[in-house]
Coordinates of C-alpha atoms in Angstrom, one line a residue:
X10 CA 13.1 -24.1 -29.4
X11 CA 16.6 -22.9 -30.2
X12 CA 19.4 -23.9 -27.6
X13 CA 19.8 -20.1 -27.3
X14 CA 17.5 -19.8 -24.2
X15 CA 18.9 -22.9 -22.4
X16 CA 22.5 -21.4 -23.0
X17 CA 21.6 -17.8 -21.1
X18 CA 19.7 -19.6 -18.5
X19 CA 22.8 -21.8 -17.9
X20 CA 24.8 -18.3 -17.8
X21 CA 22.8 -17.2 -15.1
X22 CA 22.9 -20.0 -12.9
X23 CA 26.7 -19.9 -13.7
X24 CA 27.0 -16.2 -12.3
X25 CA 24.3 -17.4 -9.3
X26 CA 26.4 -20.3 -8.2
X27 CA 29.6 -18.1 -8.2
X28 CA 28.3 -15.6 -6.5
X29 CA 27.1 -17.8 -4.0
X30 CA 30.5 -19.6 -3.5
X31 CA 32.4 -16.1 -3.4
X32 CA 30.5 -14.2 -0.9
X33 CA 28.7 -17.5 1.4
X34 CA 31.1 -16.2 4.5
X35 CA 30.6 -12.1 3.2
X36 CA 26.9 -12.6 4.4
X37 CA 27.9 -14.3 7.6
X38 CA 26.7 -12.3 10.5
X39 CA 30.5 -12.5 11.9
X40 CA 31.3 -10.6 8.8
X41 CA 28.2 -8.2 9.5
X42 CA 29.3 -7.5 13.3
X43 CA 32.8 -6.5 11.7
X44 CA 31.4 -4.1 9.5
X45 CA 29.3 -2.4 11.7
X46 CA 32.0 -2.2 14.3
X47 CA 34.6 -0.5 11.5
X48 CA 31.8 1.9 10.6
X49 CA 31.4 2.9 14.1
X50 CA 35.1 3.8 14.0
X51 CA 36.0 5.2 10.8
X52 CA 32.4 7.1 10.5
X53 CA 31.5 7.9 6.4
X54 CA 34.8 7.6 5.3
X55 CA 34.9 3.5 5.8
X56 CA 33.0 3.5 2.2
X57 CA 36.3 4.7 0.4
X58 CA 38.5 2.3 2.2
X59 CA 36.5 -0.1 1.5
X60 CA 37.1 0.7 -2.3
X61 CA 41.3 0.2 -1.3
X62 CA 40.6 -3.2 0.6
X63 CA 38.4 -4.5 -2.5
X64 CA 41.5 -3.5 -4.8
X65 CA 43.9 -5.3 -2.6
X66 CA 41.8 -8.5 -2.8
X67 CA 40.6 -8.4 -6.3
X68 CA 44.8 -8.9 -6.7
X69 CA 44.6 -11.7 -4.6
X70 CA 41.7 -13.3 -7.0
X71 CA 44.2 -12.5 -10.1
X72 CA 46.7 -14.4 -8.3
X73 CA 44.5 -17.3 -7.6
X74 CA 43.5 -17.2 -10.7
X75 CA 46.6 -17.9 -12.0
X76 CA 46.9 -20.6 -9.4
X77 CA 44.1 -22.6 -10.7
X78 CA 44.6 -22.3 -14.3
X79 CA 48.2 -23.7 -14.0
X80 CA 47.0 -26.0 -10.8
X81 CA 43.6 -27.0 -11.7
X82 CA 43.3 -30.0 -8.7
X83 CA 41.8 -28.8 -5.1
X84 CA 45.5 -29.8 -4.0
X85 CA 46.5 -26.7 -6.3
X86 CA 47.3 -24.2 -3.4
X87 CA 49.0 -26.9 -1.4
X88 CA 51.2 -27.6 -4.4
X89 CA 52.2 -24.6 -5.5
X90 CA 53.1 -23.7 -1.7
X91 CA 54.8 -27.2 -1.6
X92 CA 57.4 -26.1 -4.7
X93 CA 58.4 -23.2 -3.4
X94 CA 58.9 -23.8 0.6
X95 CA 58.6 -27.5 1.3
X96 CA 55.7 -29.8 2.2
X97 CA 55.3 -28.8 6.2
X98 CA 54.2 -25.3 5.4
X99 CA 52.7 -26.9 2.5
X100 CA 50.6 -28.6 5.0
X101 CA 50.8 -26.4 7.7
X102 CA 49.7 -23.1 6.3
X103 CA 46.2 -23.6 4.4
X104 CA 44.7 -26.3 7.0
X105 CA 45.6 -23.4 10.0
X106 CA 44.3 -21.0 7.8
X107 CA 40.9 -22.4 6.3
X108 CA 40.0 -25.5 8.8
X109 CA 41.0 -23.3 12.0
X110 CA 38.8 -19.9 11.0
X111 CA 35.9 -22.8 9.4
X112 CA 35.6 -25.0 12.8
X113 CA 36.2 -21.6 14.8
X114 CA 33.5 -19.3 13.1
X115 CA 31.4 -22.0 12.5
X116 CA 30.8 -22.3 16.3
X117 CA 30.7 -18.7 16.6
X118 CA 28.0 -18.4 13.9
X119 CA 25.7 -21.2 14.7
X120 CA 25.7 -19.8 19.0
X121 CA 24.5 -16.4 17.5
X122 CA 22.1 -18.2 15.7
X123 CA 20.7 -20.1 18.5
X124 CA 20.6 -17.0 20.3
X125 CA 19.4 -15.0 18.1
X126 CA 16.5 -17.3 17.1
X127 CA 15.2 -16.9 20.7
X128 CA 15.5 -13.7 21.3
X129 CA 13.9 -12.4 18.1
X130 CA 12.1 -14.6 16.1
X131 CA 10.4 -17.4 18.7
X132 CA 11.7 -17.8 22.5
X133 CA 11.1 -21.1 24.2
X134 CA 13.5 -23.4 22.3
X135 CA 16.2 -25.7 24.5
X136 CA 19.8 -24.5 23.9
X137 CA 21.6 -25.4 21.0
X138 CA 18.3 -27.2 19.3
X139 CA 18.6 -24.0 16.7
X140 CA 22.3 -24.4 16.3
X141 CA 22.6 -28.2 15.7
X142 CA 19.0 -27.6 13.4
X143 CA 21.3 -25.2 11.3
X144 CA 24.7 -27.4 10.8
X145 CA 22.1 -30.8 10.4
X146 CA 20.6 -29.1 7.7
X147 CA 23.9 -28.2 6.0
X148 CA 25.3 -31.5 6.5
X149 CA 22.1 -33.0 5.1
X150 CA 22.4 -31.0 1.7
X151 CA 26.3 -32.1 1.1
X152 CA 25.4 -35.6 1.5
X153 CA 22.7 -35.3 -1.3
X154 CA 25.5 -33.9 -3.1
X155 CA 27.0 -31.3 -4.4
X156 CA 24.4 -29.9 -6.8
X157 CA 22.2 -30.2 -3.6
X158 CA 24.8 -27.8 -2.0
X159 CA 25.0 -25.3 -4.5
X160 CA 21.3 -24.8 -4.4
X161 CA 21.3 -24.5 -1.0
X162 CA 23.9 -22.3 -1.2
X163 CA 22.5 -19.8 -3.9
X164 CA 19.0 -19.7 -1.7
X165 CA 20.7 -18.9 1.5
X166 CA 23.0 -16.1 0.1
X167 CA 20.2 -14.7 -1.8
X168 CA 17.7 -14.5 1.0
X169 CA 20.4 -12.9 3.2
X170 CA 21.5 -10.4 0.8
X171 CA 17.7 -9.7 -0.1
X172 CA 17.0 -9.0 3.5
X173 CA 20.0 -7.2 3.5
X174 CA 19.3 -4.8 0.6
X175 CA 15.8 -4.5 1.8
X176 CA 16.8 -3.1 5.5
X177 CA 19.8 -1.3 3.7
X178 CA 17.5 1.0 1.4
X179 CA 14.8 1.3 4.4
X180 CA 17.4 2.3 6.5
X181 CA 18.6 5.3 3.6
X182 CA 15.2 6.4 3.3
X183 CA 14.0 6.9 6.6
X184 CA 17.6 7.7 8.5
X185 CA 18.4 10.8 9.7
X186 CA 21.9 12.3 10.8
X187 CA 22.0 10.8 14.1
X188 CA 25.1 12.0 16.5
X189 CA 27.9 14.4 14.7
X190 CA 28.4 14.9 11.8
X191 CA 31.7 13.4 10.4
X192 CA 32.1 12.2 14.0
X193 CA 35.1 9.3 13.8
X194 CA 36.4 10.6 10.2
X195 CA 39.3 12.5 11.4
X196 CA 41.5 9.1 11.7
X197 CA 44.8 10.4 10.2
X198 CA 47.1 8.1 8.3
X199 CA 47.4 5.8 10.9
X200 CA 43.7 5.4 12.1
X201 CA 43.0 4.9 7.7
X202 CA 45.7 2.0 7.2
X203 CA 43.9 0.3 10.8
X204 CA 41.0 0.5 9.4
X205 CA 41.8 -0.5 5.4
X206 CA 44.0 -3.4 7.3
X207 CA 40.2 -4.3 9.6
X208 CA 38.1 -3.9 6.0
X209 CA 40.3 -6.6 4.6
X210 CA 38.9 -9.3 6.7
X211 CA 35.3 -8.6 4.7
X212 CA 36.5 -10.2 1.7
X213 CA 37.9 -13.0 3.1
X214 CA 36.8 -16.1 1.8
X215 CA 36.4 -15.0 -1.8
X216 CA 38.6 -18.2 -3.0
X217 CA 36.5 -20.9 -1.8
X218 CA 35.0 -20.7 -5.7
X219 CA 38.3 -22.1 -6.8
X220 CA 38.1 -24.6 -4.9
X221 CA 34.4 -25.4 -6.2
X222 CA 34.4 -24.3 -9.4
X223 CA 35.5 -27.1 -11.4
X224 CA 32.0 -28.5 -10.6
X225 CA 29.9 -25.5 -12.6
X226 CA 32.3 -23.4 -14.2
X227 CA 33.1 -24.4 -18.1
X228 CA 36.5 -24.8 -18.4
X229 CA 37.1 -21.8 -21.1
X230 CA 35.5 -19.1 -18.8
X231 CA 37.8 -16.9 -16.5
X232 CA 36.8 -17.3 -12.9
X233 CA 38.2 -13.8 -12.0
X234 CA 34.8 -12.5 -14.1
X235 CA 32.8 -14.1 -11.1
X236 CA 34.9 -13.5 -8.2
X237 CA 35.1 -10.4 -9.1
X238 CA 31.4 -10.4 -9.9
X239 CA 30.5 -11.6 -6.1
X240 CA 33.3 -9.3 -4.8
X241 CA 32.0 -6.2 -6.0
X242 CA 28.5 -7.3 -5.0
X243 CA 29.4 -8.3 -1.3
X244 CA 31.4 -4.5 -1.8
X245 CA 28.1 -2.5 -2.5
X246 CA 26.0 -4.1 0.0
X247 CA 28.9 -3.2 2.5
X248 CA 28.5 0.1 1.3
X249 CA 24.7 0.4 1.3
X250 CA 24.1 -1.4 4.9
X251 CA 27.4 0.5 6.6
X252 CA 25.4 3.8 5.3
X253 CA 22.3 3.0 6.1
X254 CA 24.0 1.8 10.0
X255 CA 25.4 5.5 10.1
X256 CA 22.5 7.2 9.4
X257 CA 20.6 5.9 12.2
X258 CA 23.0 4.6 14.4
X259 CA 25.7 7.1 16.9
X260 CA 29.1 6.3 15.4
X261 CA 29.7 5.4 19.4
X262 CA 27.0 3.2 19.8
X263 CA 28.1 1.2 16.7
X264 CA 32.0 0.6 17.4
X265 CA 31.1 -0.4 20.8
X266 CA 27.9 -2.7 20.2
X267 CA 29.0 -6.4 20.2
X268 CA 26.1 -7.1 17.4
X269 CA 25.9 -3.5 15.5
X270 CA 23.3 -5.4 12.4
X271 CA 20.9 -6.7 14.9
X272 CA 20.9 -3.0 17.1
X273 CA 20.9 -1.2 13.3
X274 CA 17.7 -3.4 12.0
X275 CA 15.7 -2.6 15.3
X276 CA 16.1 1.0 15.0
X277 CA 15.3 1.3 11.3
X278 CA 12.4 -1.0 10.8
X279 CA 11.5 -1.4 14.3
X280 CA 10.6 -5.5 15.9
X281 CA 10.1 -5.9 12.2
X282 CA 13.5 -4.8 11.3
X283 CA 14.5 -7.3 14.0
X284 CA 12.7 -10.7 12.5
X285 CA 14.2 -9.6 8.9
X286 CA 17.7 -9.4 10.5
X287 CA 16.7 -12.6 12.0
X288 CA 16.2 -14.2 8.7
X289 CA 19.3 -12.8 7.0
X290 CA 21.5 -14.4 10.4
X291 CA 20.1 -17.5 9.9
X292 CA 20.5 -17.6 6.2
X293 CA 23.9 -16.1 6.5
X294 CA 24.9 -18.7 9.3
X295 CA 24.1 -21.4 6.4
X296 CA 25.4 -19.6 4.0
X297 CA 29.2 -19.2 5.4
X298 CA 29.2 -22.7 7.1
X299 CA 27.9 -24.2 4.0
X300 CA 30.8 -22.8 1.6
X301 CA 33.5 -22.7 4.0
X302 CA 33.0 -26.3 4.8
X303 CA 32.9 -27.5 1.1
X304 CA 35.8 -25.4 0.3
X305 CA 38.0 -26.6 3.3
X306 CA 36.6 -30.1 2.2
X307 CA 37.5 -30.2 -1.0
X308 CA 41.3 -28.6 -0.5
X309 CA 42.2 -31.2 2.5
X310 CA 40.6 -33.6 -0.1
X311 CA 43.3 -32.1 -2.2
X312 CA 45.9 -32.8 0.6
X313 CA 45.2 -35.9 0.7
X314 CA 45.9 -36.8 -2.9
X315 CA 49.1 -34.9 -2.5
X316 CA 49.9 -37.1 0.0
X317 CA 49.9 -34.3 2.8
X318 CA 46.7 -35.6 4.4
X319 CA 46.0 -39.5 5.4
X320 CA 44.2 -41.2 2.7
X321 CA 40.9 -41.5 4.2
X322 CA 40.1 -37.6 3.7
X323 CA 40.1 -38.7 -0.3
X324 CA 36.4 -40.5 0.5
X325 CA 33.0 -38.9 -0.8
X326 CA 33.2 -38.2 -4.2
X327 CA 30.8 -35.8 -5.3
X328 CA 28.7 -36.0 -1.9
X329 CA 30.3 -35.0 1.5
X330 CA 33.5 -35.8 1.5
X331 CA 35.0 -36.8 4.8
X332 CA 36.6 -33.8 5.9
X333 CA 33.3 -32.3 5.4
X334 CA 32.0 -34.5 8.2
X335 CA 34.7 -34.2 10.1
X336 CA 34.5 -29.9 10.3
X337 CA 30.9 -30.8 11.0
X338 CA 31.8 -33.3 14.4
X339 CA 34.3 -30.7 15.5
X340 CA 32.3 -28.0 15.3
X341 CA 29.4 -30.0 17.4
X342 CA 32.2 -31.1 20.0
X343 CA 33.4 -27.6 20.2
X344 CA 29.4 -26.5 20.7
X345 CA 28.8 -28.8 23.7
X346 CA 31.7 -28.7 25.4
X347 CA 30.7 -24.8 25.8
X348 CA 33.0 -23.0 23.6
X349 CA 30.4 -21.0 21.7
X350 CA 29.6 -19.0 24.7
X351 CA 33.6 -18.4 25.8
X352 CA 35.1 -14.9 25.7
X353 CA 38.1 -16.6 24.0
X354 CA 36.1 -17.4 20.8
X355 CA 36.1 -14.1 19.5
X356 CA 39.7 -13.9 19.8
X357 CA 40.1 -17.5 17.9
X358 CA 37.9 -16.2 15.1
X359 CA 39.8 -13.5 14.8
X360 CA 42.9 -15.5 14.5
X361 CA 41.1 -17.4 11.8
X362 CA 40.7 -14.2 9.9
X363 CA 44.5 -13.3 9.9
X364 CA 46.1 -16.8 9.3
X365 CA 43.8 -16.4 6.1
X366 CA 45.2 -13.2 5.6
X367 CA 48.7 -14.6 6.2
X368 CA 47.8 -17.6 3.4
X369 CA 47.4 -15.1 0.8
X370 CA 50.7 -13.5 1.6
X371 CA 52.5 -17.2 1.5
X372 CA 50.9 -18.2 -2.2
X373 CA 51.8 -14.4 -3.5
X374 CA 55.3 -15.2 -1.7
X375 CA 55.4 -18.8 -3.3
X376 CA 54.5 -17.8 -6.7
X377 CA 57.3 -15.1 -6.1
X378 CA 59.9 -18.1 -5.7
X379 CA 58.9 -20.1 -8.5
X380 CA 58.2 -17.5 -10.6
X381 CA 60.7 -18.5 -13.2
X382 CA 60.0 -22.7 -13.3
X383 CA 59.1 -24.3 -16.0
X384 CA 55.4 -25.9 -15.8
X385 CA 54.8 -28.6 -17.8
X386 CA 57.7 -27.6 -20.1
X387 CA 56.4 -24.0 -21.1
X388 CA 56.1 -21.6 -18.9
X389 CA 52.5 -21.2 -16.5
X390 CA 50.6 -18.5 -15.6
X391 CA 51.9 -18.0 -12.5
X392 CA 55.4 -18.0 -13.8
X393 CA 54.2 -15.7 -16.5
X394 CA 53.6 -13.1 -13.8
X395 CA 55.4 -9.7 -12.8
X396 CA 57.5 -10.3 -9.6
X397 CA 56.7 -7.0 -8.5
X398 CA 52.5 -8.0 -8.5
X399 CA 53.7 -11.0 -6.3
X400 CA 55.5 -9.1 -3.8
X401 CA 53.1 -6.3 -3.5
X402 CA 50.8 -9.0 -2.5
X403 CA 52.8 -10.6 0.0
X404 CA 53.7 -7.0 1.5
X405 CA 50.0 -5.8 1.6
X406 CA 48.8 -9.4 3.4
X407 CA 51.5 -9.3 5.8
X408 CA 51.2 -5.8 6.8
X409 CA 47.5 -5.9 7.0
X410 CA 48.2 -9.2 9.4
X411 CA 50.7 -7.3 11.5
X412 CA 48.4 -4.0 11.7
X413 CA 45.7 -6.2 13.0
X414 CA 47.8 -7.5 15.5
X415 CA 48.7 -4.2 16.7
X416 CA 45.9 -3.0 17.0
X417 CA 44.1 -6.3 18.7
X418 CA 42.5 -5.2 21.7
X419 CA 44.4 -8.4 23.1
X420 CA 47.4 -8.6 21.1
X421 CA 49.0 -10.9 23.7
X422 CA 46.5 -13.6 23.3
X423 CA 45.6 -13.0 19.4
X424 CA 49.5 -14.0 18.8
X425 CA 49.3 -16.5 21.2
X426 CA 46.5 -18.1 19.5
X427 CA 47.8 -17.9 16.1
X428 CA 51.2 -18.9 16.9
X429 CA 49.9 -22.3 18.9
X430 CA 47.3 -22.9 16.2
X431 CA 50.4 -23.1 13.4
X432 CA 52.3 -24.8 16.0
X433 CA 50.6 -27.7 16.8
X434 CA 49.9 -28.6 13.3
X435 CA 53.6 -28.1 12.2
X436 CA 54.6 -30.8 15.4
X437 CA 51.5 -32.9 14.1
X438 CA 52.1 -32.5 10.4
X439 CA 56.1 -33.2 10.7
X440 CA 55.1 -36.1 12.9
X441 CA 53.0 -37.2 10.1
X442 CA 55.0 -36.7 6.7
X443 CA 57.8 -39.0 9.0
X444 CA 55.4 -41.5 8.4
X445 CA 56.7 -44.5 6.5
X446 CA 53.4 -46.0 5.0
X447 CA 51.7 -42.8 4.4
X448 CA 51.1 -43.8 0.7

């Protein structure tokens, strides 16, 4: 046969694997329990903000783009950051950011899991033997390596999204206009930039690929065809599940329902709509652990070699590195000692979301800075780019952050979180670059 057939097939699992990577924590039920919550509160008109918060990410992508075509190494972000403000934020910045929300929503995930699983699809289990079941099995497939991984990962986002899709279009079909009509619509300018600012936490987690993609991706292809690829995906299955939520669901009932996807399923398809939501919580659970972990993984891997992060976190190769394993042990400690269950969690995960909102702003502010360097001795292509694109970034992820804040139903304690989170790793991380013998 001619190498034709064995070139699109390798295409395909290309655009598979990068959509996998891009949207593993878009499938997450987290991410489904915030979307149903700002359909509840925005009503129909969530679908074209959606559209604005898409926009504002697919510039973030461009911009990490041009990150990893001038930084290729995992270290990339940490570098770039380093140049322009110094290695503590450096350091302090994208391990808050990435390893905070991963360990945080990790636990988060893998309790609704647990719960879930007994409530819906087979009571009778001890605690936590669902949860630990999950992260085992995603620990398992990294340590058979990363090819392992990535076909893990492309079976539990497309069993999630298929389950998805499949209650999405049963729930368009057979919904009917339940409550008012138009009822939470009439938000104002105010209520829309809350809401656009709350829709920007879906798309959050679209950069793990760069931090895989050297490990599928062929080096003369444009990653920002496949984020934007699994962006725009993630983006109409938002659209098609928040509708289908709306047309079955009182706008009331789903702001103020703690797990909107699970209440939408039942009342569209019934106990079976229930055991399909099951599945896609499970899958999804795997889906977001599995590529936030390898993403973190690879980037404190990344750290390491930049000399930000002790040298032990360079171990692994192309199996579980050891910060994989570590985000695993923390998020069991965290699961025993009782903190999936905690009101606080909710709050911590949220505080996840925003310090990864608040990373975007710093790269866009970084590239900003060192806009004009030289890289390499000609200029990059992140020096290559408009300073007005960088600071529009920075503006949009900062404001978004502060909005959130705002409009926190515990403001006090979200900023409280965030700001000891960043703390304690600046003490620890100045501690540590003091370190003599780091090398």
């Amino acid at each position: 046969m001619t190498p034709v057939p064995e070139k699109t097939e390798t295409a395909r699992w290309t655009i598979l694997a990068a959509t996998a990577w891009v949207t593993g924590l878009m499938v997450s039920p987290e991410v489904l329990a915030i979307l149903g919550g700002i359909a509840g509160r925005a009503g129909f008109t969530f679908a074209g903000l959606l559209v604005v918060a898409l926009v504002f990410h697919l510039i973030n992508a461009e911009m990490y783009v041009r990150l990893g075509t001038d930084y290729p190494e995992p270290g990339g972000e940490a570098r770039l950051i380093r140049e322009a403000l110094g290695p503590l934020p450096a350091l302090t910045v994208p391990l808050c950011a990435r390893a905070g929300l991963a360990v945080f929503i990790a636990t988060g995930m893998l309790f609704s899991a647990d719960v879930i699983f007994n409530e819906v699809l087979f009571s009778g289990f001890p605690p936590y033997t669902v949860a630990f079941s999950l992260l085992g099995l995603v620990v398992l497939i990294n340590v058979m390596g990363h090819d392992m991984a990535e076909k893990g990962q492309v079976l539990f986002v497309g069993v999630a999204m298929a389950g998805l899709l499949l209650l999405s279009l049963a729930g368009l079909i057979r919904g009917g206009w339940s409550g008012t009509i138009g009822e939470g619509t009439d938000m104002g300018m105010n209520g829309s930039i809350a809401v656009t600012a709350h829709l920007l936490l879906l798309f959050v987690g679209f950069d793990n690929l760069i931090f895989t993609r050297s490990r599928f991706l062929r080096a003369q292809e444009n990653p920002l065809v496949y984020i934007g690829i699994g962006m725009v995906t993630a983006a109409i299955l938002f659209c098609l599940w928040g509708l289908a939520s709306l047309l079955n669901i009182s706008t009331v009932v789903l702001a103020e329902t703690h797990a909107p996807h699970l209440l939408a399923a039942r009342t569209i398809l019934g106990a079976t709509g229930g055991v399909i939501m099951g599945g896609v919580v499970l899958a999804g659970v795997c889906a977001g652990i599995n590529a936030v972990f390898a993403a973190t993984a690879r980037m404190m891997v990344g750290m390491a070699e930049e000399e930000l992060l002790p040298r032990g976190f360079r171990q692994g190769g192309n199996r579980a590195p050891v910060p994989f394993l570590v985000l695993a042990a923390v998020t069991g400690l965290f699961m025993v000692t009782g903190l999936g269950g905690s009101t606080a969690l909710d709050t911590l995960i949220r505080a996840g979301f925003m310090l990864w909102l608040l990373n975007y702003g710093v790269v866009h502010l970084s590239a900003w800075i060192i806009r004009k360097r030289p890289y390499g001795g000609v200029e990059g292509a992140v020096a290559k780019g408009h300073p007005v694109f960088y600071l529009f970034g920075t503006t949009v992820m900062l404001t978004g952050v502060t909005v959130l804040l705002w409009t926190a139903p515990r403001p006090v304690f979200l900023l409280a979180s965030m700001v000891l989170t960043l703390a304690v790793v600046w003490i620890a991380g100045m501690l540590w670059l003091r370190v003599p013998f780091r090398r």
